[in-house]
PDB file of C-alpha atoms in Angstrom:
ATOM      1  CA  ASP N   6      58.352 -20.414  33.065  1.00  0.00           C
ATOM      2  CA  THR N   7      58.985 -22.571  36.154  1.00  0.00           C
ATOM      3  CA  THR N   8      55.652 -24.387  36.166  1.00  0.00           C
ATOM      4  CA  ALA N   9      55.686 -28.148  35.977  1.00  0.00           C
ATOM      5  CA  ASP N  10      53.124 -30.808  35.245  1.00  0.00           C
ATOM      6  CA  VAL N  11      54.785 -33.015  37.832  1.00  0.00           C
ATOM      7  CA  ALA N  12      56.988 -32.076  40.772  1.00  0.00           C
ATOM      8  CA  ILE N  13      58.953 -34.882  42.397  1.00  0.00           C
ATOM      9  CA  LEU N  14      60.522 -34.498  45.817  1.00  0.00           C
ATOM     10  CA  GLY N  15      63.896 -36.202  46.027  1.00  0.00           C
ATOM     11  CA  ALA N  16      66.393 -37.238  43.362  1.00  0.00           C
ATOM     12  CA  GLY N  17      67.108 -40.702  44.723  1.00  0.00           C
ATOM     13  CA  TYR N  18      66.064 -43.928  43.037  1.00  0.00           C
ATOM     14  CA  SER N  19      62.348 -43.461  43.734  1.00  0.00           C
ATOM     15  CA  GLY N  20      62.223 -39.955  42.327  1.00  0.00           C
ATOM     16  CA  LEU N  21      64.458 -40.634  39.342  1.00  0.00           C
ATOM     17  CA  TRP N  22      62.709 -43.865  38.313  1.00  0.00           C
ATOM     18  CA  THR N  23      59.367 -42.070  38.652  1.00  0.00           C
ATOM     19  CA  ALA N  24      60.584 -39.309  36.346  1.00  0.00           C
ATOM     20  CA  TYR N  25      62.033 -41.842  33.911  1.00  0.00           C
ATOM     21  CA  TYR N  26      58.804 -43.781  33.478  1.00  0.00           C
ATOM     22  CA  LEU N  27      56.597 -40.698  33.424  1.00  0.00           C
ATOM     23  CA  LEU N  28      58.696 -39.235  30.624  1.00  0.00           C
ATOM     24  CA  ARG N  29      58.830 -42.535  28.748  1.00  0.00           C
ATOM     25  CA  ARG N  30      55.048 -42.659  28.842  1.00  0.00           C
ATOM     26  CA  ASN N  31      54.533 -38.960  28.085  1.00  0.00           C
ATOM     27  CA  PRO N  32      57.618 -37.108  26.792  1.00  0.00           C
ATOM     28  CA  SER N  33      55.729 -33.807  26.715  1.00  0.00           C
ATOM     29  CA  LEU N  34      55.373 -33.677  30.515  1.00  0.00           C
ATOM     30  CA  ARG N  35      57.264 -30.939  32.307  1.00  0.00           C
ATOM     31  CA  VAL N  36      58.925 -32.785  35.185  1.00  0.00           C
ATOM     32  CA  VAL N  37      60.792 -31.017  37.974  1.00  0.00           C
ATOM     33  CA  ILE N  38      62.750 -32.899  40.627  1.00  0.00           C
ATOM     34  CA  LEU N  39      63.633 -31.021  43.803  1.00  0.00           C
ATOM     35  CA  GLU N  40      66.594 -32.384  45.759  1.00  0.00           C
ATOM     36  CA  ARG N  41      67.898 -31.094  49.089  1.00  0.00           C
ATOM     37  CA  ASP N  42      71.497 -32.085  48.326  1.00  0.00           C
ATOM     38  CA  ILE N  43      72.636 -33.644  45.044  1.00  0.00           C
ATOM     39  CA  ALA N  44      71.020 -36.432  43.048  1.00  0.00           C
ATOM     40  CA  GLY N  45      71.827 -39.709  44.737  1.00  0.00           C
ATOM     41  CA  TYR N  46      73.391 -38.120  47.813  1.00  0.00           C
ATOM     42  CA  GLY N  47      71.448 -40.257  50.301  1.00  0.00           C
ATOM     43  CA  ALA N  48      70.875 -43.975  50.511  1.00  0.00           C
ATOM     44  CA  SER N  49      70.362 -44.387  46.757  1.00  0.00           C
ATOM     45  CA  GLY N  50      73.964 -43.547  46.000  1.00  0.00           C
ATOM     46  CA  ARG N  51      75.468 -45.229  49.029  1.00  0.00           C
ATOM     47  CA  ASN N  52      73.742 -48.570  49.399  1.00  0.00           C
ATOM     48  CA  GLY N  53      75.408 -51.964  49.320  1.00  0.00           C
ATOM     49  CA  GLY N  54      75.076 -52.348  45.575  1.00  0.00           C
ATOM     50  CA  TRP N  55      72.453 -55.098  45.573  1.00  0.00           C
ATOM     51  CA  CYS N  56      69.610 -55.039  43.084  1.00  0.00           C
ATOM     52  CA  SER N  57      67.502 -57.641  44.782  1.00  0.00           C
ATOM     53  CA  ALA N  58      64.083 -59.176  44.285  1.00  0.00           C
ATOM     54  CA  GLY N  59      63.885 -59.462  48.061  1.00  0.00           C
ATOM     55  CA  PHE N  60      60.772 -58.143  49.723  1.00  0.00           C
ATOM     56  CA  PRO N  61      60.590 -56.978  53.348  1.00  0.00           C
ATOM     57  CA  VAL N  62      57.940 -59.618  54.092  1.00  0.00           C
ATOM     58  CA  SER N  63      58.770 -63.323  53.762  1.00  0.00           C
ATOM     59  CA  LEU N  64      57.144 -65.351  51.021  1.00  0.00           C
ATOM     60  CA  PRO N  65      55.177 -67.522  53.487  1.00  0.00           C
ATOM     61  CA  VAL N  66      53.766 -64.390  55.159  1.00  0.00           C
ATOM     62  CA  LEU N  67      52.916 -62.845  51.768  1.00  0.00           C
ATOM     63  CA  ARG N  68      51.057 -66.035  50.869  1.00  0.00           C
ATOM     64  CA  GLN N  69      49.216 -66.078  54.177  1.00  0.00           C
ATOM     65  CA  ARG N  70      48.135 -62.449  53.818  1.00  0.00           C
ATOM     66  CA  HIS N  71      47.384 -62.322  50.088  1.00  0.00           C
ATOM     67  CA  GLY N  72      46.956 -65.874  48.849  1.00  0.00           C
ATOM     68  CA  ASP N  73      48.863 -67.762  46.186  1.00  0.00           C
ATOM     69  CA  GLU N  74      48.109 -65.361  43.325  1.00  0.00           C
ATOM     70  CA  GLY N  75      48.938 -62.253  45.351  1.00  0.00           C
ATOM     71  CA  ALA N  76      52.236 -63.694  46.580  1.00  0.00           C
ATOM     72  CA  ARG N  77      53.151 -64.962  43.114  1.00  0.00           C
ATOM     73  CA  SER N  78      52.365 -61.539  41.604  1.00  0.00           C
ATOM     74  CA  VAL N  79      54.647 -59.745  44.077  1.00  0.00           C
ATOM     75  CA  VAL N  80      57.494 -62.203  43.479  1.00  0.00           C
ATOM     76  CA  LEU N  81      57.200 -61.935  39.703  1.00  0.00           C
ATOM     77  CA  ALA N  82      57.062 -58.129  39.838  1.00  0.00           C
ATOM     78  CA  MET N  83      60.153 -58.006  42.045  1.00  0.00           C
ATOM     79  CA  ASN N  84      61.995 -60.418  39.713  1.00  0.00           C
ATOM     80  CA  ASP N  85      61.032 -58.268  36.731  1.00  0.00           C
ATOM     81  CA  ALA N  86      62.343 -55.171  38.517  1.00  0.00           C
ATOM     82  CA  VAL N  87      65.821 -56.707  38.830  1.00  0.00           C
ATOM     83  CA  ASP N  88      65.854 -57.489  35.108  1.00  0.00           C
ATOM     84  CA  GLU N  89      64.414 -54.069  34.244  1.00  0.00           C
ATOM     85  CA  VAL N  90      67.273 -52.246  35.975  1.00  0.00           C
ATOM     86  CA  GLY N  91      69.726 -54.176  33.812  1.00  0.00           C
ATOM     87  CA  ARG N  92      67.641 -53.619  30.679  1.00  0.00           C
ATOM     88  CA  VAL N  93      67.370 -49.851  31.228  1.00  0.00           C
ATOM     89  CA  ALA N  94      71.066 -49.535  32.090  1.00  0.00           C
ATOM     90  CA  ASN N  95      71.946 -51.321  28.866  1.00  0.00           C
ATOM     91  CA  ALA N  96      69.450 -49.367  26.749  1.00  0.00           C
ATOM     92  CA  GLU N  97      70.602 -46.022  28.167  1.00  0.00           C
ATOM     93  CA  GLY N  98      74.306 -46.817  28.026  1.00  0.00           C
ATOM     94  CA  LEU N  99      74.835 -46.729  31.789  1.00  0.00           C
ATOM     95  CA  ASP N 100      77.928 -48.599  32.952  1.00  0.00           C
ATOM     96  CA  ILE N 101      76.538 -49.627  36.343  1.00  0.00           C
ATOM     97  CA  GLN N 102      78.540 -52.868  36.491  1.00  0.00           C
ATOM     98  CA  TYR N 103      75.308 -54.900  36.449  1.00  0.00           C
ATOM     99  CA  ALA N 104      76.026 -58.571  37.148  1.00  0.00           C
ATOM    100  CA  LYS N 105      73.106 -60.890  37.771  1.00  0.00           C
ATOM    101  CA  GLY N 106      74.542 -63.735  39.801  1.00  0.00           C
ATOM    102  CA  GLY N 107      71.826 -64.421  42.350  1.00  0.00           C
ATOM    103  CA  ALA N 108      71.907 -64.365  46.123  1.00  0.00           C
ATOM    104  CA  ILE N 109      72.289 -66.827  48.944  1.00  0.00           C
ATOM    105  CA  ARG N 110      70.568 -66.720  52.330  1.00  0.00           C
ATOM    106  CA  LEU N 111      72.440 -68.802  54.875  1.00  0.00           C
ATOM    107  CA  ALA N 112      71.317 -70.924  57.790  1.00  0.00           C
ATOM    108  CA  ARG N 113      74.152 -70.936  60.295  1.00  0.00           C
ATOM    109  CA  GLY N 114      72.111 -72.333  63.143  1.00  0.00           C
ATOM    110  CA  PRO N 115      69.399 -75.000  63.365  1.00  0.00           C
ATOM    111  CA  HIS N 116      66.851 -72.306  64.249  1.00  0.00           C
ATOM    112  CA  GLN N 117      67.286 -70.787  60.762  1.00  0.00           C
ATOM    113  CA  LEU N 118      66.655 -73.991  58.810  1.00  0.00           C
ATOM    114  CA  PRO N 119      62.839 -74.000  59.049  1.00  0.00           C
ATOM    115  CA  SER N 120      62.617 -70.486  57.617  1.00  0.00           C
ATOM    116  CA  ILE N 121      64.638 -71.210  54.493  1.00  0.00           C
ATOM    117  CA  LYS N 122      62.900 -74.552  53.973  1.00  0.00           C
ATOM    118  CA  ARG N 123      59.498 -72.821  54.234  1.00  0.00           C
ATOM    119  CA  SER N 124      60.546 -70.289  51.610  1.00  0.00           C
ATOM    120  CA  VAL N 125      61.457 -73.068  49.165  1.00  0.00           C
ATOM    121  CA  GLU N 126      58.262 -75.006  49.911  1.00  0.00           C
ATOM    122  CA  THR N 127      56.082 -71.912  49.567  1.00  0.00           C
ATOM    123  CA  ALA N 128      57.654 -70.914  46.251  1.00  0.00           C
ATOM    124  CA  THR N 129      56.941 -74.375  44.881  1.00  0.00           C
ATOM    125  CA  ALA N 130      53.393 -74.358  46.266  1.00  0.00           C
ATOM    126  CA  ILE N 131      52.539 -71.060  44.531  1.00  0.00           C
ATOM    127  CA  GLY N 132      53.898 -72.243  41.207  1.00  0.00           C
ATOM    128  CA  LEU N 133      57.412 -70.767  41.267  1.00  0.00           C
ATOM    129  CA  PRO N 134      59.645 -73.813  41.826  1.00  0.00           C
ATOM    130  CA  ASP N 135      62.689 -72.053  40.326  1.00  0.00           C
ATOM    131  CA  GLN N 136      62.440 -69.062  42.659  1.00  0.00           C
ATOM    132  CA  TYR N 137      64.519 -70.708  45.382  1.00  0.00           C
ATOM    133  CA  ARG N 138      66.855 -73.669  45.458  1.00  0.00           C
ATOM    134  CA  PHE N 139      67.647 -75.342  48.782  1.00  0.00           C
ATOM    135  CA  LEU N 140      71.351 -76.114  49.182  1.00  0.00           C
ATOM    136  CA  ASP N 141      72.554 -78.488  51.893  1.00  0.00           C
ATOM    137  CA  ALA N 142      75.835 -77.833  53.729  1.00  0.00           C
ATOM    138  CA  ALA N 143      77.990 -79.451  51.008  1.00  0.00           C
ATOM    139  CA  ALA N 144      76.249 -77.591  48.153  1.00  0.00           C
ATOM    140  CA  THR N 145      76.493 -74.347  50.111  1.00  0.00           C
ATOM    141  CA  ALA N 146      80.241 -74.883  50.649  1.00  0.00           C
ATOM    142  CA  GLU N 147      80.687 -75.338  46.882  1.00  0.00           C
ATOM    143  CA  ARG N 148      79.352 -71.802  46.358  1.00  0.00           C
ATOM    144  CA  ILE N 149      80.622 -69.924  49.411  1.00  0.00           C
ATOM    145  CA  ARG N 150      82.907 -70.597  52.368  1.00  0.00           C
ATOM    146  CA  VAL N 151      81.174 -69.549  55.560  1.00  0.00           C
ATOM    147  CA  THR N 152      81.874 -70.959  58.993  1.00  0.00           C
ATOM    148  CA  ASN N 153      79.111 -73.205  60.372  1.00  0.00           C
ATOM    149  CA  ALA N 154      76.821 -72.953  57.350  1.00  0.00           C
ATOM    150  CA  LEU N 155      74.280 -75.744  57.752  1.00  0.00           C
ATOM    151  CA  ALA N 156      72.414 -74.980  54.542  1.00  0.00           C
ATOM    152  CA  SER N 157      71.299 -72.111  52.368  1.00  0.00           C
ATOM    153  CA  VAL N 158      68.714 -71.043  49.875  1.00  0.00           C
ATOM    154  CA  TYR N 159      69.763 -69.658  46.495  1.00  0.00           C
ATOM    155  CA  THR N 160      67.733 -67.350  44.268  1.00  0.00           C
ATOM    156  CA  PRO N 161      68.874 -66.302  40.800  1.00  0.00           C
ATOM    157  CA  ASN N 162      66.958 -63.023  41.104  1.00  0.00           C
ATOM    158  CA  CYS N 163      69.615 -60.665  42.397  1.00  0.00           C
ATOM    159  CA  ALA N 164      72.265 -58.566  40.702  1.00  0.00           C
ATOM    160  CA  SER N 165      75.147 -56.511  41.942  1.00  0.00           C
ATOM    161  CA  ILE N 166      75.375 -52.944  40.688  1.00  0.00           C
ATOM    162  CA  HIS N 167      77.399 -49.814  41.254  1.00  0.00           C
ATOM    163  CA  PRO N 168      74.782 -47.689  43.072  1.00  0.00           C
ATOM    164  CA  GLY N 169      76.485 -44.360  42.501  1.00  0.00           C
ATOM    165  CA  ARG N 170      76.825 -44.947  38.773  1.00  0.00           C
ATOM    166  CA  LEU N 171      73.173 -45.965  38.548  1.00  0.00           C
ATOM    167  CA  VAL N 172      71.778 -42.963  40.413  1.00  0.00           C
ATOM    168  CA  ARG N 173      74.001 -40.371  38.708  1.00  0.00           C
ATOM    169  CA  GLY N 174      73.491 -41.999  35.323  1.00  0.00           C
ATOM    170  CA  LEU N 175      69.741 -42.087  35.800  1.00  0.00           C
ATOM    171  CA  ALA N 176      69.840 -38.392  36.734  1.00  0.00           C
ATOM    172  CA  ARG N 177      71.632 -37.596  33.468  1.00  0.00           C
ATOM    173  CA  VAL N 178      69.143 -39.705  31.505  1.00  0.00           C
ATOM    174  CA  VAL N 179      66.050 -37.991  32.944  1.00  0.00           C
ATOM    175  CA  GLU N 180      67.617 -34.582  32.283  1.00  0.00           C
ATOM    176  CA  ARG N 181      68.296 -35.657  28.706  1.00  0.00           C
ATOM    177  CA  MET N 182      64.628 -36.714  28.503  1.00  0.00           C
ATOM    178  CA  GLY N 183      63.596 -33.203  29.553  1.00  0.00           C
ATOM    179  CA  ALA N 184      63.319 -33.258  33.334  1.00  0.00           C
ATOM    180  CA  THR N 185      64.898 -30.485  35.367  1.00  0.00           C
ATOM    181  CA  ILE N 186      66.655 -31.403  38.597  1.00  0.00           C
ATOM    182  CA  TYR N 187      67.051 -28.622  41.129  1.00  0.00           C
ATOM    183  CA  GLU N 188      69.830 -29.694  43.483  1.00  0.00           C
ATOM    184  CA  GLN N 189      70.576 -27.848  46.730  1.00  0.00           C
ATOM    185  CA  THR N 190      66.838 -27.143  46.956  1.00  0.00           C
ATOM    186  CA  PRO N 191      65.300 -28.130  50.299  1.00  0.00           C
ATOM    187  CA  VAL N 192      61.532 -28.488  50.352  1.00  0.00           C
TER     188      VAL N 192
END
């Protein structure tokens, strides 16, 4: 019987996390994942290894578009996602080399200073004063040596991971939970 309750296209992070949480919620589901190459072959297995709470829209723009509560909700959800990756890796015994050490965004020119200052101010204004910490040139130099760094903003909500170990480990976990991954299966 090859029928499935849920068919997922792609065995990258999106597909594998979807299968993981579907099966956690309902272990009796029949989940099939169809993958053109092998699980994690694409960007999921070959990214830079950052598990970041970064969002492709700046915090000030999020606030402008969705208000304080909307922006705060997105930030908190993204922060939780970073922690959740570490929690799941630990719970499932995945050695993904998870190390939550934060991230720094540099201002190397005066034109970049207003942007990082706005991020810090906006985080404080929406009730998340610990989201970002502004570091002047001296404080930045204590953390990282970068030529012409005028200042930076630090966030604790970023971890480094081994992306290949995460995606292949997650594939093994969802198979153990009952999902079937069909590799070499273009759709």
